[in-house]
Amino acid sequence: MNNNAAVLWKKLSELPQPTLRELFSTERDGGEGADEPGGDERVEMLSGRIELDEGGILFDWSKTHLDRSVLAVFEDLAEAMDFAAMRAKLFDGAVVNPTEGRAADHATLRGTGDPAKVEEAMALIDRMGMLVEAIHQGALGEIEHLIHIGIGGSALGPALGVDALGRDLSYCDVHVVSNIDGVALEAAFAKCDPARTLIAVASKTFTTIETMTNAESALKWLRENGVADAHGRVVALTANPEKAVEWGVDETRILPFQESVGGRYSIWSSIGFPIAMAVGMDDFRAMLDGARAVDTHFRNTDGAANLILRAAFADLYYTRVRGCQTRAVFAYDERLGLFPDYLQQLEMESNGKRVTADMEPVEGPTAPITWGGVGTDAQHAVFQLLHQGTHLVPVDFIASIAPGDELDPAHHRILLMNCFAQGAALMAGKAGEDPARNYPGDRPSATILCDDLDAAALGALIAFHEHRVFASAVLMGINPFDQFGVELGKAMAQAIETGGDPFDASTEALLERAGLAGRE
Ligand code: F6P
């Protein structure tokens, strides 16, 4: 580790650790010798908004243990780790993924970054827009259903986007299928009329075994159900158009994206096609606009005033200084039910690393295990551990002031009241009549409050987390853009199919039991 950084990490671990109650105490306000604001001033210091075209999002980090001294050391750490230069490299389209010699150009798809790359990205989006609009106007016949086949980054973003924004099915209904387990594809078939179904095959590489196997079965289903030109019903979303052509997709229905856009950062590219199919291109573009507002904030704001960098400071403070192994995210909004899943890949596939970008062993933990769910359901299931368990789990709450439903306003009022009450309860705790009824409190949370959960806000939320992961990676000195950890298991699965050295006795016995031992 860089020597200056090592000193700063040590300094962070030696700072006093006031409780949240102490940090909020108004006696700190302007009191003699107190340079740390409490109460309202603390809320003001640690909250900020990112404005969108309509409305915006509030990011309140005041219920975390960040204080001025912690922030100051993290700001020094950012300097020691060359954060500003790394951020410039990201947006300039320079190589930020050294193990694969690649840039990470996802922000160009929302209009941020190197102008030549932005131009190329915009042309790709326009091409997608033309196809989406042509299909909506009947160019491929009457299309009512879309089965989107992909996995990992080629499925999680589309599933989230469609679920969050596509509930009033204005254009066509979308089924995202990722699992190789045929039960998943059969479930989608059961809901679709083959005569009116389009298949999107989404794969950056166009080689992923789960996706290609599901795609073959979808073609077979179309053929068996009277669609003579099954390939004519396929749209390919890929950074490897040659493979898609080889597989039989006509070039006019291939929507390419750049090799320099990572799978888990690809929702903005043609991988977002099913979102545009479900909600229309205007909303898809609004999602890009929301993300661009976050890019602008992230790119142009320095130090702890940068809301994303500040979130990364808190994340690292909890994982590296307070020893938290997990971070939980609870969306108090049914439409964001898939957001924790999306974040899991983003955070854990990006920052679940054990070497630095310089190939040195990393010192200290990296990505927290990211988990979560929706409120209020989660309150009745896992919150017991958050309030009284032995783990310290920093929590993010995400909510929208405007409701997503048109029922009695009581629904949304109760939803939001619960969301805010949980953050307050985690922080305040309560002395109990006996140990079983005691709540220790001092448990941190952050609240992300959208004015409304529209397409722009969703784009902003996702971009906020992309940059948060990037900022954490830079401060830890790791490369967030590769994912070699997923390769070994894939290779070993293939070895079962193609033959190879025997595995350990346990695995061989399992293969035998499942009738899979007959490999050569
Ligand atoms: O195995 C991991 C991974 O490579 C992810 O990073 C990616 O999002 C997913 O597989 C799917 O890959 P592809 O889009 O190439 O099918």
mmCIF file of N, CA and C in Angstrom, residues 285-348:
data_model
loop_
_atom_site.group_PDB
_atom_site.id
_atom_site.type_symbol
_atom_site.label_atom_id
_atom_site.label_comp_id
_atom_site.label_asym_id
_atom_site.label_seq_id
_atom_site.Cartn_x
_atom_site.Cartn_y
_atom_site.Cartn_z
ATOM 1 N N ARG A 285 -34.449 7.730 -22.426
ATOM 2 C CA ARG A 285 -33.535 8.884 -22.498
ATOM 3 C C ARG A 285 -33.589 9.706 -21.206
ATOM 4 N N ALA A 286 -34.758 9.758 -20.581
ATOM 5 C CA ALA A 286 -34.856 10.482 -19.295
ATOM 6 C C ALA A 286 -33.983 9.788 -18.243
ATOM 7 N N MET A 287 -33.913 8.454 -18.323
ATOM 8 C CA MET A 287 -33.057 7.705 -17.388
ATOM 9 C C MET A 287 -31.587 8.098 -17.604
ATOM 10 N N LEU A 288 -31.211 8.234 -18.867
ATOM 11 C CA LEU A 288 -29.836 8.648 -19.179
ATOM 12 C C LEU A 288 -29.588 10.073 -18.665
ATOM 13 N N ASP A 289 -30.590 10.934 -18.806
ATOM 14 C CA ASP A 289 -30.428 12.322 -18.341
ATOM 15 C C ASP A 289 -30.213 12.364 -16.829
ATOM 16 N N GLY A 290 -30.973 11.536 -16.110
ATOM 17 C CA GLY A 290 -30.820 11.507 -14.648
ATOM 18 C C GLY A 290 -29.414 11.055 -14.278
ATOM 19 N N ALA A 291 -28.919 10.071 -15.003
ATOM 20 C CA ALA A 291 -27.561 9.584 -14.723
ATOM 21 C C ALA A 291 -26.543 10.675 -15.031
ATOM 22 N N ARG A 292 -26.807 11.430 -16.099
ATOM 23 C CA ARG A 292 -25.850 12.478 -16.463
ATOM 24 C C ARG A 292 -25.777 13.564 -15.394
ATOM 25 N N ALA A 293 -26.892 13.859 -14.747
ATOM 26 C CA ALA A 293 -26.871 14.857 -13.665
ATOM 27 C C ALA A 293 -25.933 14.388 -12.547
ATOM 28 N N VAL A 294 -25.940 13.087 -12.293
ATOM 29 C CA VAL A 294 -25.045 12.540 -11.253
ATOM 30 C C VAL A 294 -23.589 12.576 -11.730
ATOM 31 N N ASP A 295 -23.386 12.242 -13.006
ATOM 32 C CA ASP A 295 -22.017 12.336 -13.556
ATOM 33 C C ASP A 295 -21.463 13.743 -13.340
ATOM 34 N N THR A 296 -22.302 14.740 -13.635
ATOM 35 C CA THR A 296 -21.853 16.126 -13.548
ATOM 36 C C THR A 296 -21.465 16.465 -12.115
ATOM 37 N N HIS A 297 -22.299 16.033 -11.174
ATOM 38 C CA HIS A 297 -21.977 16.295 -9.766
ATOM 39 C C HIS A 297 -20.683 15.586 -9.382
ATOM 40 N N PHE A 298 -20.576 14.341 -9.766
ATOM 41 C CA PHE A 298 -19.408 13.537 -9.371
ATOM 42 C C PHE A 298 -18.124 14.105 -9.981
ATOM 43 N N ARG A 299 -18.242 14.552 -11.217
ATOM 44 C CA ARG A 299 -17.062 15.013 -11.936
ATOM 45 C C ARG A 299 -16.585 16.371 -11.452
ATOM 46 N N ASN A 300 -17.552 17.227 -11.052
ATOM 47 C CA ASN A 300 -17.202 18.631 -10.804
ATOM 48 C C ASN A 300 -17.155 19.036 -9.339
ATOM 49 N N THR A 301 -17.383 18.114 -8.434
ATOM 50 C CA THR A 301 -17.429 18.506 -7.022
ATOM 51 C C THR A 301 -16.253 17.868 -6.293
ATOM 52 N N ASP A 302 -15.543 18.690 -5.544
ATOM 53 C CA ASP A 302 -14.350 18.149 -4.876
ATOM 54 C C ASP A 302 -14.575 17.881 -3.399
ATOM 55 N N GLY A 303 -13.763 17.000 -2.873
ATOM 56 C CA GLY A 303 -13.760 16.721 -1.441
ATOM 57 C C GLY A 303 -15.075 16.139 -0.961
ATOM 58 N N ALA A 304 -15.296 16.312 0.352
ATOM 59 C CA ALA A 304 -16.471 15.676 0.968
ATOM 60 C C ALA A 304 -17.787 16.308 0.533
ATOM 61 N N ALA A 305 -17.722 17.439 -0.156
ATOM 62 C CA ALA A 305 -18.957 18.016 -0.703
ATOM 63 C C ALA A 305 -19.484 17.156 -1.847
ATOM 64 N N ASN A 306 -18.612 16.332 -2.388
ATOM 65 C CA ASN A 306 -19.036 15.392 -3.427
ATOM 66 C C ASN A 306 -19.834 14.271 -2.742
ATOM 67 N N LEU A 307 -21.142 14.258 -3.005
ATOM 68 C CA LEU A 307 -22.024 13.357 -2.241
ATOM 69 C C LEU A 307 -21.665 11.894 -2.457
ATOM 70 N N ILE A 308 -21.107 11.601 -3.617
ATOM 71 C CA ILE A 308 -20.770 10.207 -3.921
ATOM 72 C C ILE A 308 -19.490 9.817 -3.203
ATOM 73 N N LEU A 309 -18.525 10.715 -3.261
ATOM 74 C CA LEU A 309 -17.268 10.454 -2.552
ATOM 75 C C LEU A 309 -17.540 10.341 -1.048
ATOM 76 N N ARG A 310 -18.431 11.179 -0.560
ATOM 77 C CA ARG A 310 -18.778 11.134 0.863
ATOM 78 C C ARG A 310 -19.397 9.781 1.229
ATOM 79 N N ALA A 311 -20.257 9.278 0.346
ATOM 80 C CA ALA A 311 -20.849 7.950 0.611
ATOM 81 C C ALA A 311 -19.749 6.889 0.634
ATOM 82 N N ALA A 312 -18.796 7.016 -0.280
ATOM 83 C CA ALA A 312 -17.686 6.044 -0.311
ATOM 84 C C ALA A 312 -16.850 6.159 0.964
ATOM 85 N N PHE A 313 -16.658 7.384 1.466
ATOM 86 C CA PHE A 313 -15.919 7.559 2.732
ATOM 87 C C PHE A 313 -16.628 6.766 3.841
ATOM 88 N N ALA A 314 -17.948 6.925 3.902
ATOM 89 C CA ALA A 314 -18.690 6.218 4.961
ATOM 90 C C ALA A 314 -18.570 4.708 4.775
ATOM 91 N N ASP A 315 -18.695 4.262 3.538
ATOM 92 C CA ASP A 315 -18.622 2.814 3.277
ATOM 93 C C ASP A 315 -17.283 2.259 3.757
ATOM 94 N N LEU A 316 -16.221 2.964 3.409
ATOM 95 C CA LEU A 316 -14.887 2.468 3.780
ATOM 96 C C LEU A 316 -14.646 2.604 5.277
ATOM 97 N N TYR A 317 -15.204 3.647 5.857
ATOM 98 C CA TYR A 317 -15.064 3.813 7.307
ATOM 99 C C TYR A 317 -15.661 2.591 8.021
ATOM 100 N N TYR A 318 -16.839 2.174 7.554
ATOM 101 C CA TYR A 318 -17.468 1.032 8.234
ATOM 102 C C TYR A 318 -16.756 -0.286 7.938
ATOM 103 N N THR A 319 -16.363 -0.507 6.683
ATOM 104 C CA THR A 319 -15.717 -1.806 6.410
ATOM 105 C C THR A 319 -14.325 -1.864 7.010
ATOM 106 N N ARG A 320 -13.576 -0.769 6.885
ATOM 107 C CA ARG A 320 -12.160 -0.862 7.250
ATOM 108 C C ARG A 320 -11.842 -0.394 8.660
ATOM 109 N N VAL A 321 -12.633 0.518 9.193
ATOM 110 C CA VAL A 321 -12.314 1.026 10.535
ATOM 111 C C VAL A 321 -13.205 0.356 11.584
ATOM 112 N N ARG A 322 -14.469 0.175 11.263
ATOM 113 C CA ARG A 322 -15.390 -0.397 12.256
ATOM 114 C C ARG A 322 -15.620 -1.894 12.063
ATOM 115 N N GLY A 323 -14.966 -2.471 11.044
ATOM 116 C CA GLY A 323 -15.022 -3.934 10.868
ATOM 117 C C GLY A 323 -16.359 -4.477 10.400
ATOM 118 N N CYS A 324 -17.184 -3.640 9.746
ATOM 119 C CA CYS A 324 -18.479 -4.144 9.257
ATOM 120 C C CYS A 324 -18.239 -4.984 8.005
ATOM 121 N N GLN A 325 -18.790 -6.171 7.989
ATOM 122 C CA GLN A 325 -18.561 -7.029 6.822
ATOM 123 C C GLN A 325 -19.668 -6.906 5.788
ATOM 124 N N THR A 326 -20.776 -6.308 6.186
ATOM 125 C CA THR A 326 -21.888 -6.211 5.236
ATOM 126 C C THR A 326 -22.446 -4.790 5.226
ATOM 127 N N ARG A 327 -23.194 -4.504 4.179
ATOM 128 C CA ARG A 327 -23.951 -3.253 4.104
ATOM 129 C C ARG A 327 -25.319 -3.616 3.550
ATOM 130 N N ALA A 328 -26.352 -3.090 4.185
ATOM 131 C CA ALA A 328 -27.706 -3.467 3.760
ATOM 132 C C ALA A 328 -28.411 -2.287 3.096
ATOM 133 N N VAL A 329 -29.224 -2.598 2.120
ATOM 134 C CA VAL A 329 -29.978 -1.574 1.391
ATOM 135 C C VAL A 329 -31.447 -1.960 1.417
ATOM 136 N N PHE A 330 -32.254 -1.081 1.951
ATOM 137 C CA PHE A 330 -33.694 -1.358 1.973
ATOM 138 C C PHE A 330 -34.426 -0.275 1.201
ATOM 139 N N ALA A 331 -35.079 -0.711 0.137
ATOM 140 C CA ALA A 331 -35.871 0.215 -0.664
ATOM 141 C C ALA A 331 -37.268 0.240 -0.080
ATOM 142 N N TYR A 332 -37.672 1.406 0.403
ATOM 143 C CA TYR A 332 -39.057 1.544 0.865
ATOM 144 C C TYR A 332 -39.893 1.948 -0.337
ATOM 145 N N ASP A 333 -39.878 1.072 -1.315
ATOM 146 C CA ASP A 333 -40.604 1.313 -2.557
ATOM 147 C C ASP A 333 -40.639 0.003 -3.309
ATOM 148 N N GLU A 334 -41.831 -0.490 -3.518
ATOM 149 C CA GLU A 334 -42.011 -1.786 -4.182
ATOM 150 C C GLU A 334 -41.323 -1.809 -5.547
ATOM 151 N N ARG A 335 -41.298 -0.654 -6.210
ATOM 152 C CA ARG A 335 -40.728 -0.601 -7.558
ATOM 153 C C ARG A 335 -39.224 -0.817 -7.557
ATOM 154 N N LEU A 336 -38.604 -0.680 -6.392
ATOM 155 C CA LEU A 336 -37.153 -0.882 -6.312
ATOM 156 C C LEU A 336 -36.821 -2.226 -5.665
ATOM 157 N N GLY A 337 -37.759 -3.148 -5.751
ATOM 158 C CA GLY A 337 -37.534 -4.458 -5.139
ATOM 159 C C GLY A 337 -36.301 -5.167 -5.676
ATOM 160 N N LEU A 338 -35.932 -4.876 -6.924
ATOM 161 C CA LEU A 338 -34.763 -5.562 -7.501
ATOM 162 C C LEU A 338 -33.479 -4.757 -7.336
ATOM 163 N N PHE A 339 -33.588 -3.598 -6.687
ATOM 164 C CA PHE A 339 -32.389 -2.758 -6.552
ATOM 165 C C PHE A 339 -31.282 -3.434 -5.725
ATOM 166 N N PRO A 340 -31.615 -4.085 -4.614
ATOM 167 C CA PRO A 340 -30.537 -4.774 -3.872
ATOM 168 C C PRO A 340 -29.819 -5.827 -4.724
ATOM 169 N N ASP A 341 -30.557 -6.567 -5.544
ATOM 170 C CA ASP A 341 -29.920 -7.568 -6.420
ATOM 171 C C ASP A 341 -28.958 -6.883 -7.388
ATOM 172 N N TYR A 342 -29.441 -5.780 -7.942
ATOM 173 C CA TYR A 342 -28.612 -5.044 -8.898
ATOM 174 C C TYR A 342 -27.324 -4.564 -8.219
ATOM 175 N N LEU A 343 -27.493 -4.024 -7.013
ATOM 176 C CA LEU A 343 -26.320 -3.500 -6.298
ATOM 177 C C LEU A 343 -25.346 -4.599 -5.909
ATOM 178 N N GLN A 344 -25.886 -5.785 -5.649
ATOM 179 C CA GLN A 344 -24.989 -6.883 -5.278
ATOM 180 C C GLN A 344 -23.956 -7.117 -6.363
ATOM 181 N N GLN A 345 -24.421 -7.212 -7.608
ATOM 182 C CA GLN A 345 -23.437 -7.453 -8.673
ATOM 183 C C GLN A 345 -22.506 -6.253 -8.809
ATOM 184 N N LEU A 346 -23.109 -5.059 -8.790
ATOM 185 C CA LEU A 346 -22.306 -3.849 -8.993
ATOM 186 C C LEU A 346 -21.181 -3.774 -7.962
ATOM 187 N N GLU A 347 -21.527 -3.965 -6.704
ATOM 188 C CA GLU A 347 -20.543 -3.791 -5.633
ATOM 189 C C GLU A 347 -19.615 -5.005 -5.521
ATOM 190 N N MET A 348 -20.218 -6.187 -5.527
ATOM 191 C CA MET A 348 -19.414 -7.368 -5.189
ATOM 192 C C MET A 348 -18.604 -7.874 -6.369
#
